[in-house]
XYZ file of C-alpha atoms in Angstrom:
202
model
C 183.373 238.264 195.639
C 180.144 239.226 195.202
C 177.109 237.303 192.973
C 176.127 238.710 189.905
C 172.176 239.180 190.234
C 169.773 238.598 186.840
C 167.726 240.774 186.108
C 164.510 239.146 185.372
C 162.968 240.153 181.222
C 160.559 242.792 180.682
C 159.357 244.118 177.257
C 158.744 247.466 176.738
C 155.716 248.095 174.990
C 157.582 248.556 171.777
C 158.966 245.663 172.102
C 155.678 243.770 173.335
C 153.953 245.800 169.618
C 157.222 243.762 167.581
C 156.357 240.541 168.953
C 152.880 240.762 168.260
C 153.482 242.299 164.845
C 151.888 245.372 165.718
C 152.515 249.106 166.504
C 153.548 250.527 169.712
C 150.472 252.310 169.897
C 147.374 248.963 169.584
C 150.525 247.760 172.467
C 149.782 250.554 174.834
C 146.043 250.485 173.668
C 145.586 246.665 174.937
C 147.328 247.636 178.787
C 144.977 250.784 178.587
C 142.156 248.853 178.244
C 143.628 245.610 181.115
C 143.788 243.573 177.656
C 147.242 243.469 179.244
C 148.868 243.067 182.145
C 151.776 245.781 182.833
C 153.125 247.974 185.146
C 155.114 251.326 185.229
C 158.078 252.924 186.110
C 159.458 255.488 187.884
C 159.296 257.230 184.411
C 155.953 256.539 183.518
C 156.886 253.996 181.360
C 155.193 250.419 180.549
C 156.494 246.977 181.856
C 155.473 243.732 180.362
C 156.859 240.150 182.452
C 156.941 237.372 178.934
C 154.646 235.104 180.923
C 151.784 238.016 181.410
C 152.955 238.459 177.210
C 152.497 234.950 176.823
C 149.024 234.201 178.612
C 147.754 237.430 176.851
C 149.441 236.169 173.167
C 147.930 232.804 173.847
C 144.452 234.243 175.027
C 144.276 235.820 171.864
C 145.289 232.443 169.942
C 148.296 234.310 167.965
C 151.367 232.297 167.445
C 154.628 232.926 170.682
C 157.611 233.051 169.911
C 160.247 230.571 171.069
C 163.010 233.409 172.106
C 159.671 234.839 174.329
C 158.917 231.055 176.069
C 162.250 230.656 176.352
C 162.101 234.112 178.716
C 159.115 232.457 181.227
C 159.523 231.952 184.120
C 156.666 229.314 184.158
C 157.901 227.166 180.896
C 156.336 224.019 181.514
C 153.303 225.312 180.972
C 154.065 225.358 177.541
C 154.785 222.239 176.611
C 157.495 224.825 174.217
C 158.984 221.208 172.853
C 156.450 219.282 172.305
C 155.748 218.154 168.361
C 152.559 215.679 167.799
C 152.458 213.994 163.994
C 149.981 212.827 163.254
C 149.335 210.412 159.506
C 146.913 207.325 160.283
C 149.458 205.508 158.214
C 151.475 204.050 160.921
C 154.879 202.755 159.663
C 155.200 206.366 158.042
C 154.068 208.370 161.602
C 156.571 206.440 162.840
C 159.407 207.294 160.537
C 158.618 211.089 160.663
C 158.544 210.887 164.302
C 162.475 208.573 164.859
C 163.364 210.707 162.312
C 162.819 213.410 164.007
C 163.443 212.661 167.855
C 167.315 211.595 165.985
C 167.649 215.539 164.749
C 165.985 216.681 168.038
C 166.300 214.848 171.291
C 165.745 217.675 172.883
C 162.034 217.800 171.451
C 159.397 215.447 172.826
C 157.738 213.733 170.431
C 154.013 212.682 170.196
C 151.970 210.591 167.493
C 147.981 210.546 167.097
C 146.399 207.850 164.347
C 143.631 209.962 163.494
C 141.671 212.452 164.075
C 139.845 212.031 166.806
C 142.518 211.090 169.167
C 144.653 213.822 167.388
C 142.193 216.735 168.820
C 142.196 214.763 172.692
C 146.490 214.869 172.294
C 146.217 218.533 171.012
C 143.711 219.354 174.101
C 145.906 217.919 176.843
C 149.191 218.321 175.460
C 149.580 221.733 173.524
C 152.147 221.288 171.242
C 154.663 224.372 169.548
C 154.093 221.965 166.171
C 152.207 219.772 164.521
C 153.119 216.984 161.031
C 149.518 216.738 160.183
C 147.870 214.749 156.994
C 144.822 215.582 155.602
C 143.942 212.252 154.841
C 142.613 210.930 158.372
C 139.923 208.227 159.365
C 137.564 210.234 161.514
C 138.299 214.890 161.336
C 140.169 214.887 158.482
C 143.113 217.287 158.808
C 141.268 220.510 157.312
C 138.798 220.269 159.730
C 141.198 219.895 161.799
C 143.039 222.524 160.748
C 139.667 224.656 161.046
C 139.800 223.734 164.789
C 143.193 224.678 165.338
C 142.677 228.812 164.230
C 139.247 228.528 166.106
C 139.659 227.262 169.408
C 142.807 229.130 171.852
C 142.959 226.431 174.010
C 145.023 223.862 171.304
C 147.563 227.138 171.414
C 147.829 227.174 167.894
C 150.118 224.724 166.780
C 152.810 225.643 163.703
C 150.877 223.476 161.417
C 153.031 221.548 158.576
C 150.836 219.736 155.919
C 152.166 216.411 154.789
C 150.096 214.597 152.521
C 149.594 212.120 149.856
C 147.311 213.695 148.087
C 147.832 215.535 144.289
C 144.422 217.739 144.414
C 146.396 221.664 144.272
C 143.164 222.709 144.923
C 143.771 220.739 147.933
C 147.099 223.101 148.774
C 145.265 226.500 148.153
C 142.661 225.524 150.511
C 145.047 224.375 153.453
C 146.876 227.376 152.931
C 144.192 229.468 153.310
C 143.320 227.883 156.582
C 147.666 229.425 158.137
C 149.744 226.251 157.618
C 153.999 227.157 157.692
C 154.788 224.457 155.129
C 152.695 222.247 152.842
C 154.539 218.793 151.430
C 153.744 215.892 148.940
C 154.904 212.824 149.302
C 157.484 211.351 149.106
C 158.462 212.895 151.418
C 162.835 214.859 151.497
C 164.100 214.072 155.422
C 165.642 216.878 155.449
C 163.308 219.545 153.691
C 160.653 218.861 157.028
C 163.914 219.176 159.827
C 164.561 222.067 158.267
C 161.383 223.403 158.868
C 161.229 222.025 161.824
C 164.246 223.835 162.779
C 163.313 227.000 161.898
C 159.414 227.142 163.692
C 161.754 226.046 167.399
C 164.468 228.687 166.774
C 161.344 231.368 166.094
């Protein structure tokens, strides 16, 4: 019996465009300009390996879908199964971490209790998702979101805000920073679990 050879996953320029949310010609331009590594088929069509696409998207601070990460040969480099809980209320932080760990035992759950510690964890662990309190000692949640948006080294994690702040102006401010979801305390954990699930399925 002949063993079936598993073909490596490769993407066409059109598939790259769909993943990145751009038109086909933009993906071709990235390749032609040397921004995105690709090769040509005998028929002259561009093809891109998943690892090269992830490297490109990471360098551009773009959201990287889990389905794309799952096709990479170097999955460990992207810490795609890591979630960071950032809240200075240690009891609440541990409660959230325990809830997520119970529902998603395959995830690596890490915790931070202030903005400075969160920055260190973001730089070293590159979590796929963060659950963020806004009212933090040190660097507050607003500043942390701005840093995430500006610094490609953080890997552009999905941000879920959970806060006790009741000001609607804060909600508008933070939504403009590109968060995935905004929750007010007291938190409905089943709703948080649903959002976390959608982030890691994306």
